[in-house]
Amino acid sequence: MELELEGADLKAVLNRLRRAQGQISGVIRMIEEGRDCEDVVTQLAAASRALDRAGFAIIATGLQQCVTDIESGRKNGEDTDAMRARLEKLFLSLA
């Protein structure tokens, strides 16, 4: 299954990933500078949330595509249980 992000969805996901990238760079710099543990953990938590949000946005788009693929798969005789299992595994990977 190929993920097709377009337009505003693509821009939003890329912005979140870039934000997380910047936050992780900040965490690395903070550790190298010997900054306060609480500040480092706060920044790390922010990076984690940014990655989670990007992941959930990708999952939401993927879910829409998978539903369409499942409906299409029924017409083509593909195994819909296998498609659902893949989608479930993908969704749970972010839980």
Backbone as numpy.savetxt, mean C-alpha at the origin, in Angstrom:
# Nx Ny Nz CAx CAy CAz Cx Cy Cz
-2.44 -10.63 -11.89 -3.28 -9.47 -11.89 -2.39 -8.23 -11.89
-2.59 -7.39 -12.86 -1.80 -6.18 -13.00 -2.54 -5.01 -12.36
-1.83 -4.22 -11.57 -2.44 -3.07 -10.91 -2.39 -1.88 -11.84
-3.51 -1.24 -12.02 -3.58 -0.08 -12.90 -4.03 1.13 -12.10
-3.08 1.90 -11.62 -3.38 3.15 -10.94 -3.31 4.27 -11.96
-4.29 5.14 -11.93 -4.33 6.23 -12.90 -4.73 7.53 -12.23
-4.42 8.63 -12.87 -4.89 9.95 -12.48 -4.66 10.29 -11.03
-5.74 10.70 -10.38 -5.67 11.16 -8.99 -5.24 10.04 -8.04
-5.67 8.80 -8.32 -5.26 7.67 -7.47 -3.76 7.47 -7.52
-3.19 7.52 -8.72 -1.75 7.35 -8.89 -1.00 8.47 -8.17
-1.46 9.70 -8.37 -0.79 10.84 -7.75 -0.83 10.74 -6.22
-1.97 10.36 -5.67 -2.11 10.26 -4.21 -1.18 9.19 -3.64
-1.13 8.03 -4.30 -0.27 6.94 -3.82 1.20 7.35 -3.90
1.59 7.93 -5.03 2.99 8.35 -5.18 3.37 9.42 -4.15
2.46 10.35 -3.88 2.74 11.38 -2.87 2.92 10.76 -1.49
2.09 9.79 -1.15 2.22 9.13 0.16 3.54 8.36 0.25
3.90 7.70 -0.83 5.16 6.95 -0.83 6.36 7.89 -0.75
6.30 9.01 -1.44 7.39 9.99 -1.36 7.49 10.59 0.04
6.33 10.83 0.65 6.32 11.35 2.02 6.97 10.34 2.97
6.62 9.08 2.82 7.21 8.03 3.66 8.71 7.94 3.41
9.11 8.06 2.15 10.54 8.02 1.82 11.29 9.15 2.53
10.71 10.34 2.52 11.33 11.47 3.20 11.38 11.26 4.71
10.32 10.70 5.26 10.29 10.45 6.70 11.32 9.40 7.10
11.49 8.38 6.29 12.48 7.35 6.59 13.89 7.93 6.49
14.11 8.79 5.50 15.41 9.48 5.41 15.65 10.31 6.67
14.58 10.94 7.15 14.68 11.72 8.38 15.01 10.85 9.58
14.40 9.68 9.65 14.68 8.74 10.75 16.15 8.33 10.72
16.65 8.00 9.55 18.05 7.60 9.42 18.97 8.72 9.90
18.67 9.94 9.45 19.48 11.09 9.84 19.41 11.30 11.36
18.22 11.17 11.93 18.05 11.36 13.37 18.86 10.33 14.16
18.86 9.09 13.70 19.63 8.04 14.38 21.11 8.33 14.27
21.56 8.74 13.08 22.98 9.07 12.89 23.41 10.23 13.77
22.49 11.15 14.02 22.81 12.32 14.84 22.63 12.05 16.34
22.15 10.86 16.68 21.96 10.52 18.09 20.80 11.25 18.74
19.76 11.51 17.97 18.60 12.25 18.48 17.83 11.45 19.52
16.96 12.14 20.22 16.13 11.56 21.28 15.30 10.40 20.75
15.26 9.32 21.52 14.54 8.10 21.13 13.07 8.38 20.84
12.42 9.17 21.66 10.99 9.46 21.47 10.75 10.17 20.14
11.63 11.10 19.78 11.50 11.80 18.51 11.68 10.85 17.32
12.64 9.94 17.45 12.90 8.97 16.38 11.69 8.06 16.20
11.17 7.55 17.31 10.02 6.64 17.23 8.79 7.37 16.68
8.59 8.62 17.06 7.46 9.40 16.53 7.57 9.54 15.01
8.76 9.84 14.53 8.98 9.98 13.09 8.81 8.64 12.39
9.28 7.59 13.00 9.15 6.25 12.43 7.67 5.84 12.35
6.90 6.18 13.37 5.47 5.88 13.35 4.77 6.65 12.23
5.17 7.88 11.99 4.58 8.67 10.90 4.89 8.03 9.55
6.11 7.54 9.39 6.49 6.86 8.14 5.67 5.59 7.96
5.48 4.87 9.03 4.69 3.64 8.97 3.25 3.92 8.56
2.67 4.98 9.13 1.29 5.35 8.76 1.20 5.75 7.29
2.20 6.48 6.80 2.19 6.88 5.39 2.25 5.66 4.48
3.07 4.68 4.85 3.15 3.44 4.06 1.84 2.67 4.13
1.23 2.61 5.32 -0.06 1.93 5.46 -1.11 2.58 4.58
-1.17 3.89 4.59 -2.17 4.59 3.78 -1.95 4.35 2.30
-0.71 4.36 1.87 -0.42 4.06 0.46 -0.84 2.63 0.14
-0.54 1.72 1.03 -0.92 0.32 0.81 -2.42 0.14 0.73
-3.15 0.80 1.63 -4.60 0.67 1.61 -5.20 1.30 0.35
-4.61 2.38 -0.14 -5.09 2.99 -1.38 -4.87 2.03 -2.55
-3.72 1.37 -2.55 -3.44 0.38 -3.60 -4.41 -0.79 -3.49
-4.65 -1.25 -2.27 -5.58 -2.36 -2.06 -6.99 -1.99 -2.53
-7.42 -0.77 -2.22 -8.77 -0.34 -2.63 -8.90 -0.37 -4.15
-7.89 0.12 -4.84 -7.90 0.08 -6.30 -7.85 -1.36 -6.79
-6.99 -2.15 -6.16 -6.88 -3.56 -6.53 -8.18 -4.31 -6.30
-8.89 -3.97 -5.23 -10.16 -4.61 -4.94 -11.17 -4.35 -6.05
-11.24 -3.12 -6.49 -12.14 -2.79 -7.60 -11.78 -3.60 -8.84
-10.49 -3.69 -9.13 -10.04 -4.43 -10.30 -10.30 -5.92 -10.14
-10.09 -6.44 -8.93 -10.30 -7.87 -8.70 -11.76 -8.26 -8.86
-12.65 -7.41 -8.38 -14.08 -7.70 -8.53 -14.41 -7.79 -10.01
-13.89 -6.86 -10.79 -14.10 -6.90 -12.23 -13.47 -8.15 -12.83
-12.26 -8.50 -12.38 -11.59 -9.70 -12.88 -12.36 -10.96 -12.53
-12.93 -11.01 -11.32 -13.70 -12.18 -10.91 -14.92 -12.34 -11.81
-15.61 -11.23 -12.05 -16.77 -11.30 -12.93 -16.35 -11.72 -14.33
-15.25 -11.18 -14.81 -14.73 -11.55 -16.12 -14.28 -13.00 -16.13
-13.66 -13.43 -15.03 -13.18 -14.80 -14.92 -14.30 -15.81 -14.99
-15.43 -15.47 -14.42 -16.58 -16.38 -14.49 -16.97 -16.62 -15.94
-16.90 -15.58 -16.72 -17.27 -15.70 -18.13 -16.23 -16.51 -18.90
-14.98 -16.45 -18.45 -13.89 -17.15 -19.14 -13.60 -18.52 -18.54
-14.35 -18.93 -17.51 -14.16 -20.23 -16.89 -12.98 -20.30 -15.94
-12.44 -19.15 -15.51 -11.32 -19.15 -14.58 -11.82 -19.50 -13.18
-10.91 -19.95 -12.33 -11.22 -20.35 -10.96 -11.43 -19.12 -10.08
-12.67 -18.79 -9.79 -12.96 -17.60 -8.98 -12.51 -17.77 -7.53
-12.50 -19.00 -7.02 -12.02 -19.23 -5.66 -10.54 -18.87 -5.55
-9.77 -19.20 -6.56 -8.34 -18.86 -6.56 -8.16 -17.35 -6.62
-8.99 -16.68 -7.41 -8.92 -15.21 -7.48 -9.25 -14.59 -6.13
-10.27 -15.09 -5.49 -10.66 -14.58 -4.17 -9.56 -14.84 -3.13
-8.95 -16.00 -3.19 -7.88 -16.34 -2.25 -6.69 -15.39 -2.42
-6.35 -15.08 -3.67 -5.26 -14.13 -3.92 -5.60 -12.76 -3.34
-6.83 -12.32 -3.55 -7.27 -11.03 -3.05 -7.24 -11.01 -1.52
-7.71 -12.07 -0.90 -7.70 -12.15 0.56 -6.27 -12.09 1.10
-5.37 -12.82 0.48 -3.97 -12.82 0.91 -3.37 -11.41 0.79
-3.67 -10.75 -0.31 -3.17 -9.40 -0.53 -3.71 -8.44 0.53
-4.99 -8.52 0.80 -5.62 -7.65 1.78 -5.05 -7.89 3.18
-4.90 -9.14 3.55 -4.39 -9.48 4.89 -2.92 -9.12 5.07
-2.20 -8.97 3.98 -0.78 -8.61 4.10 -0.60 -7.23 4.73
-1.63 -6.40 4.69 -1.55 -5.08 5.31 -2.16 -5.02 6.70
-2.76 -6.13 7.12 -3.44 -6.12 8.43 -2.45 -6.13 9.57
